[in-house]
Every structure is written in C-alpha cells, then in structure tokens.
PDB file of C-alpha atoms in Angstrom:
ATOM      1  CA  MET Y   1     -49.083  15.454  22.930  1.00 59.00           C
ATOM      2  CA  LYS Y   2     -46.413  14.074  25.416  1.00 59.00           C
ATOM      3  CA  LYS Y   3     -46.412  10.885  23.884  1.00 56.00           C
ATOM      4  CA  PHE Y   4     -46.027  12.327  20.392  1.00 55.00           C
ATOM      5  CA  ILE Y   5     -42.953  14.050  21.634  1.00 61.00           C
ATOM      6  CA  PHE Y   6     -41.539  11.066  23.430  1.00 52.00           C
ATOM      7  CA  LEU Y   7     -42.163   8.948  20.347  1.00 53.00           C
ATOM      8  CA  THR Y   8     -40.413  11.325  17.958  1.00 60.00           C
ATOM      9  CA  ILE Y   9     -37.332  11.742  20.112  1.00 64.00           C
ATOM     10  CA  PHE Y  10     -37.234   8.007  20.455  1.00 54.00           C
ATOM     11  CA  LEU Y  11     -37.486   7.442  16.778  1.00 55.00           C
ATOM     12  CA  VAL Y  12     -34.905  10.142  15.987  1.00 53.00           C
ATOM     13  CA  LEU Y  13     -32.510   8.553  18.834  1.00 55.00           C
ATOM     14  CA  ASN Y  14     -33.115   5.208  17.242  1.00 53.00           C
ATOM     15  CA  LEU Y  15     -32.295   6.426  13.794  1.00 51.00           C
ATOM     16  CA  LEU Y  16     -29.007   7.816  14.837  1.00 51.00           C
ATOM     17  CA  MET Y  17     -27.887   4.766  16.858  1.00 50.00           C
ATOM     18  CA  THR Y  18     -28.849   2.814  13.763  1.00 49.00           C
ATOM     19  CA  ALA Y  19     -27.000   4.792  11.283  1.00 50.00           C
ATOM     20  CA  CYS Y  20     -23.992   4.639  13.410  1.00 49.00           C
ATOM     21  CA  THR Y  21     -23.949   0.827  13.794  1.00 51.00           C
ATOM     22  CA  ASN Y  22     -24.692   0.045  10.080  1.00 60.00           C
ATOM     23  CA  HIS Y  23     -21.550   2.131   8.679  1.00 63.00           C
ATOM     24  CA  ASN Y  24     -18.004   1.117   9.273  1.00 78.00           C
ATOM     25  CA  GLU Y  25     -14.762   2.519   7.874  1.00 76.00           C
ATOM     26  CA  LYS Y  26     -11.241   0.965   8.763  1.00 77.00           C
ATOM     27  CA  PHE Y  27      -7.979   2.498   7.666  1.00 75.00           C
ATOM     28  CA  ASN Y  28      -4.660   0.794   7.985  1.00 82.00           C
ATOM     29  CA  ASP Y  29      -1.043   1.958   7.312  1.00 86.00           C
ATOM     30  CA  PHE Y  30       1.896  -0.234   7.515  1.00 87.00           C
ATOM     31  CA  SER Y  31       5.339  -0.908   6.098  1.00 93.00           C
ATOM     32  CA  LEU Y  32       7.063  -3.849   4.786  1.00 94.00           C
ATOM     33  CA  LYS Y  33      10.768  -3.862   4.645  1.00 97.00           C
ATOM     34  CA  GLY Y  34      13.715  -5.969   3.643  1.00 97.00           C
ATOM     35  CA  GLU Y  35      17.266  -5.702   2.155  1.00 97.00           C
ATOM     36  CA  SER Y  36      19.873  -7.624   0.279  1.00 97.00           C
ATOM     37  CA  THR Y  37      23.726  -7.129  -0.110  1.00 97.00           C
ATOM     38  CA  ASN Y  38      23.351  -4.005  -2.103  1.00 97.00           C
ATOM     39  CA  TRP Y  39      19.818  -2.793  -1.870  1.00 98.00           C
ATOM     40  CA  THR Y  40      16.959  -2.065   0.687  1.00 98.00           C
ATOM     41  CA  GLY Y  41      13.341  -1.910  -0.036  1.00 97.00           C
ATOM     42  CA  GLU Y  42      10.222  -0.802   1.623  1.00 97.00           C
ATOM     43  CA  MET Y  43       6.611  -1.028   0.557  1.00 94.00           C
ATOM     44  CA  LYS Y  44       4.509   1.583   2.492  1.00 92.00           C
ATOM     45  CA  VAL Y  45       0.747   0.494   2.332  1.00 88.00           C
ATOM     46  CA  HIS Y  46      -2.575   2.363   3.157  1.00 86.00           C
ATOM     47  CA  THR Y  47      -5.813   0.538   3.055  1.00 82.00           C
ATOM     48  CA  GLU Y  48      -9.265   1.615   3.332  1.00 83.00           C
ATOM     49  CA  GLU Y  49     -12.223  -0.766   3.836  1.00 76.00           C
ATOM     50  CA  ARG Y  50     -15.798   0.510   4.018  1.00 78.00           C
ATOM     51  CA  TYR Y  51     -19.077  -1.223   4.978  1.00 75.00           C
ATOM     52  CA  ASP Y  52     -22.585   0.021   4.779  1.00 76.00           C
ATOM     53  CA  LYS Y  53     -25.905  -1.732   5.284  1.00 72.00           C
ATOM     54  CA  LYS Y  54     -28.822   0.150   3.842  1.00 71.00           C
ATOM     55  CA  ASP Y  55     -32.266  -1.210   3.035  1.00 69.00           C
ATOM     56  CA  LYS Y  56     -31.492  -4.790   4.180  1.00 69.00           C
ATOM     57  CA  LYS Y  57     -28.339  -4.870   1.698  1.00 71.00           C
ATOM     58  CA  SER Y  58     -24.704  -4.750   2.699  1.00 71.00           C
ATOM     59  CA  TYR Y  59     -22.323  -3.071   0.647  1.00 68.00           C
ATOM     60  CA  TYR Y  60     -18.496  -3.549   0.975  1.00 67.00           C
ATOM     61  CA  GLU Y  61     -15.714  -1.842  -0.573  1.00 72.00           C
ATOM     62  CA  SER Y  62     -11.888  -1.759  -0.342  1.00 72.00           C
ATOM     63  CA  SER Y  63      -9.216   0.154  -1.768  1.00 76.00           C
ATOM     64  CA  SER Y  64      -5.330   0.319  -1.380  1.00 79.00           C
ATOM     65  CA  LYS Y  65      -2.450   2.737  -2.189  1.00 89.00           C
ATOM     66  CA  HIS Y  66       1.143   1.501  -2.137  1.00 90.00           C
ATOM     67  CA  THR Y  67       4.571   2.950  -2.650  1.00 93.00           C
ATOM     68  CA  PHE Y  68       7.534   1.006  -3.245  1.00 95.00           C
ATOM     69  CA  VAL Y  69      10.831   2.421  -2.472  1.00 97.00           C
ATOM     70  CA  LEU Y  70      14.198   0.745  -3.587  1.00 98.00           C
ATOM     71  CA  GLU Y  71      17.515   2.429  -2.574  1.00 98.00           C
ATOM     72  CA  TYR Y  72      21.085   1.434  -3.462  1.00 97.00           C
ATOM     73  CA  LYS Y  73      22.899   1.029  -0.044  1.00 97.00           C
ATOM     74  CA  GLY Y  74      26.355   1.978  -1.440  1.00 95.00           C
ATOM     75  CA  ASP Y  75      27.600   5.227  -2.655  1.00 95.00           C
ATOM     76  CA  LEU Y  76      26.054   7.473  -5.627  1.00 95.00           C
ATOM     77  CA  GLU Y  77      29.403   7.126  -7.238  1.00 94.00           C
ATOM     78  CA  ASP Y  78      29.126   3.315  -7.602  1.00 92.00           C
ATOM     79  CA  LEU Y  79      26.040   3.994 -10.004  1.00 94.00           C
ATOM     80  CA  LYS Y  80      27.836   6.289 -12.211  1.00 92.00           C
ATOM     81  CA  SER Y  81      28.579   3.426 -14.678  1.00 92.00           C
ATOM     82  CA  LEU Y  82      25.207   1.898 -14.481  1.00 93.00           C
ATOM     83  CA  ARG Y  83      23.552   1.432 -17.730  1.00 95.00           C
ATOM     84  CA  HIS Y  84      20.512  -0.587 -16.942  1.00 96.00           C
ATOM     85  CA  LEU Y  85      18.272  -1.271 -13.836  1.00 97.00           C
ATOM     86  CA  ARG Y  86      15.238  -3.256 -13.820  1.00 97.00           C
ATOM     87  CA  TYR Y  87      13.344  -4.324 -10.443  1.00 97.00           C
ATOM     88  CA  LYS Y  88      10.075  -6.196  -9.675  1.00 96.00           C
ATOM     89  CA  TYR Y  89       7.932  -7.008  -6.734  1.00 95.00           C
ATOM     90  CA  GLN Y  90       5.301  -9.391  -6.231  1.00 94.00           C
ATOM     91  CA  GLY Y  91       3.129  -9.977  -3.183  1.00 90.00           C
ATOM     92  CA  ASN Y  92      -0.373 -11.876  -2.960  1.00 86.00           C
ATOM     93  CA  ALA Y  93      -2.517  -8.907  -4.213  1.00 84.00           C
ATOM     94  CA  ILE Y  94      -0.148  -6.396  -5.772  1.00 86.00           C
ATOM     95  CA  GLY Y  95       2.834  -6.457  -7.986  1.00 89.00           C
ATOM     96  CA  GLY Y  96       4.819  -4.268 -10.280  1.00 91.00           C
ATOM     97  CA  ASN Y  97       7.961  -3.639 -12.240  1.00 94.00           C
ATOM     98  CA  GLU Y  98      10.090  -0.939 -13.794  1.00 95.00           C
ATOM     99  CA  GLU Y  99      12.799  -0.749 -16.186  1.00 95.00           C
ATOM    100  CA  ARG Y 100      15.290   2.203 -16.552  1.00 94.00           C
ATOM    101  CA  THR Y 101      18.258   2.771 -18.992  1.00 94.00           C
ATOM    102  CA  PHE Y 102      20.848   5.295 -18.355  1.00 93.00           C
ATOM    103  CA  ASP Y 103      23.238   7.094 -20.939  1.00 92.00           C
ATOM    104  CA  LYS Y 104      25.589   8.376 -18.280  1.00 90.00           C
ATOM    105  CA  GLY Y 105      24.838   6.412 -15.287  1.00 91.00           C
ATOM    106  CA  SER Y 106      22.381   7.211 -12.589  1.00 93.00           C
ATOM    107  CA  LYS Y 107      22.022  10.335 -10.752  1.00 93.00           C
ATOM    108  CA  GLU Y 108      20.095   8.925  -8.067  1.00 95.00           C
ATOM    109  CA  LYS Y 109      20.275   5.921  -5.935  1.00 95.00           C
ATOM    110  CA  ARG Y 110      16.533   5.907  -4.700  1.00 96.00           C
ATOM    111  CA  PHE Y 111      13.642   4.620  -7.077  1.00 96.00           C
ATOM    112  CA  VAL Y 112      10.053   5.138  -5.931  1.00 95.00           C
ATOM    113  CA  SER Y 113       6.902   3.741  -7.706  1.00 92.00           C
ATOM    114  CA  SER Y 114       3.544   3.868  -6.526  1.00 89.00           C
ATOM    115  CA  SER Y 115       0.052   2.806  -7.608  1.00 84.00           C
ATOM    116  CA  SER Y 116      -3.533   2.304  -6.168  1.00 79.00           C
ATOM    117  CA  GLY Y 117      -6.521   0.109  -6.694  1.00 73.00           C
ATOM    118  CA  ASN Y 118      -9.735  -1.423  -5.527  1.00 75.00           C
ATOM    119  CA  GLY Y 119     -10.343  -4.900  -4.199  1.00 69.00           C
ATOM    120  CA  ALA Y 120      -7.686  -7.336  -2.692  1.00 70.00           C
ATOM    121  CA  PHE Y 121      -4.772  -5.900  -0.917  1.00 74.00           C
ATOM    122  CA  GLU Y 122      -1.662  -6.732   1.112  1.00 81.00           C
ATOM    123  CA  THR Y 123      -1.621  -7.056   4.901  1.00 82.00           C
ATOM    124  CA  LYS Y 124       0.808  -6.993   7.731  1.00 84.00           C
ATOM    125  CA  SER Y 125       1.369 -10.535   7.204  1.00 90.00           C
ATOM    126  CA  SER Y 126       2.200 -10.294   3.605  1.00 90.00           C
ATOM    127  CA  VAL Y 127       5.563 -11.209   2.200  1.00 95.00           C
ATOM    128  CA  ILE Y 128       6.574  -9.402  -0.947  1.00 95.00           C
ATOM    129  CA  GLU Y 129       9.379 -11.029  -3.036  1.00 97.00           C
ATOM    130  CA  VAL Y 130      11.900  -8.346  -4.636  1.00 98.00           C
ATOM    131  CA  THR Y 131      14.175  -9.051  -7.800  1.00 98.00           C
ATOM    132  CA  VAL Y 132      16.822  -6.194  -8.759  1.00 98.00           C
ATOM    133  CA  GLU Y 133      18.781  -6.588 -11.861  1.00 97.00           C
ATOM    134  CA  TRP Y 134      21.445  -3.984 -12.527  1.00 96.00           C
ATOM    135  CA  ASP Y 135      23.864  -4.258 -15.444  1.00 90.00           C
ATOM    136  CA  ASN Y 136      24.898  -8.007 -15.146  1.00 91.00           C
ATOM    137  CA  LYS Y 137      24.323  -8.284 -11.432  1.00 96.00           C
ATOM    138  CA  LYS Y 138      21.081  -9.772  -9.783  1.00 97.00           C
ATOM    139  CA  GLU Y 139      19.840 -10.046  -6.264  1.00 98.00           C
ATOM    140  CA  THR Y 140      16.515 -11.141  -4.697  1.00 98.00           C
ATOM    141  CA  PHE Y 141      15.133 -10.350  -1.426  1.00 98.00           C
ATOM    142  CA  THR Y 142      11.828 -10.264   0.613  1.00 97.00           C
ATOM    143  CA  LEU Y 143       9.860  -7.635   2.359  1.00 97.00           C
ATOM    144  CA  LYS Y 144       8.085  -8.403   5.607  1.00 95.00           C
ATOM    145  CA  SER Y 145       6.565  -6.489   8.496  1.00 90.00           C
ATOM    146  CA  THR Y 146       8.843  -5.205  10.967  1.00 81.00           C
ATOM    147  CA  GLU Y 147       6.120  -5.359  13.957  1.00 75.00           C
TER     148      GLU Y 147
END
C-alpha cells in the first residue's frame, strides 16, 4: 500500500512538472518613437507568444496589437486651414495608412489608429518608416526604439 501511495504521488508530481515545462507564454510591450519637423509619431506594440507541447506535437501561436499615434507639433490653430491629411507607416511585419479630408479644418492635432493580427510582428529592433502628407506638404521620418 505504501508503494502505491508513493507511486501515485510521484506520478502526480511528475505530471505537474511536465505540464509546467511544456507550456510557455511570453508577453512583450514596447514603443517605437520618432519625429520630423512638424510631426511626432509613436507605435505602441503588444505581442503575445504561446508555445504548447502536447502528445509529442508542438503548437506555436503568436499575436500582436499595435497602436499608432501621430501628433502635430505646432498649435491646433495651424490646422484650421487643413483640408487633406494622409499618413502611412510601414515596418517589417505591419503597415497601415489613413486618409482624412476636412471641410472646416481639423479640430484635433492627434490622430490614432490601431489594429491587431496573428503571425509575424514587430520587435524592439524594428524600424518603421512614416510618411505624412498634408495639403501640399510632405515629411518622412522613422520610428525606432528609445531603449
């Protein structure tokens, strides 16, 4: 009977230890920042990676969410005559663009867009190129890690 109890405890502990080592989750949050003469940009990135090993098979899944913030460095008054704004950003794994038109100028100087997805994602060493076009002006700059 003592052998049975010992064996049962051993098997339960072994199962618990095996379960802990066959499952791994990794979360990462970071920002990439940059600026030009008239604009600042920041990309906030949240990534999740999951690894499971069950029944001699390995499972890997990754996902990311990113939020891009573009902000005009000048006064809001400067944007009262703004009629057209277009910006785009492109990294190794993510990219996006947005276009806005204004009848009476912009009432804000901060523009935010976000998205999420599975698969490849940006890392702290990524460099993201940003292009901003407003009315007849254009500026390009890069976002990089500040760490």
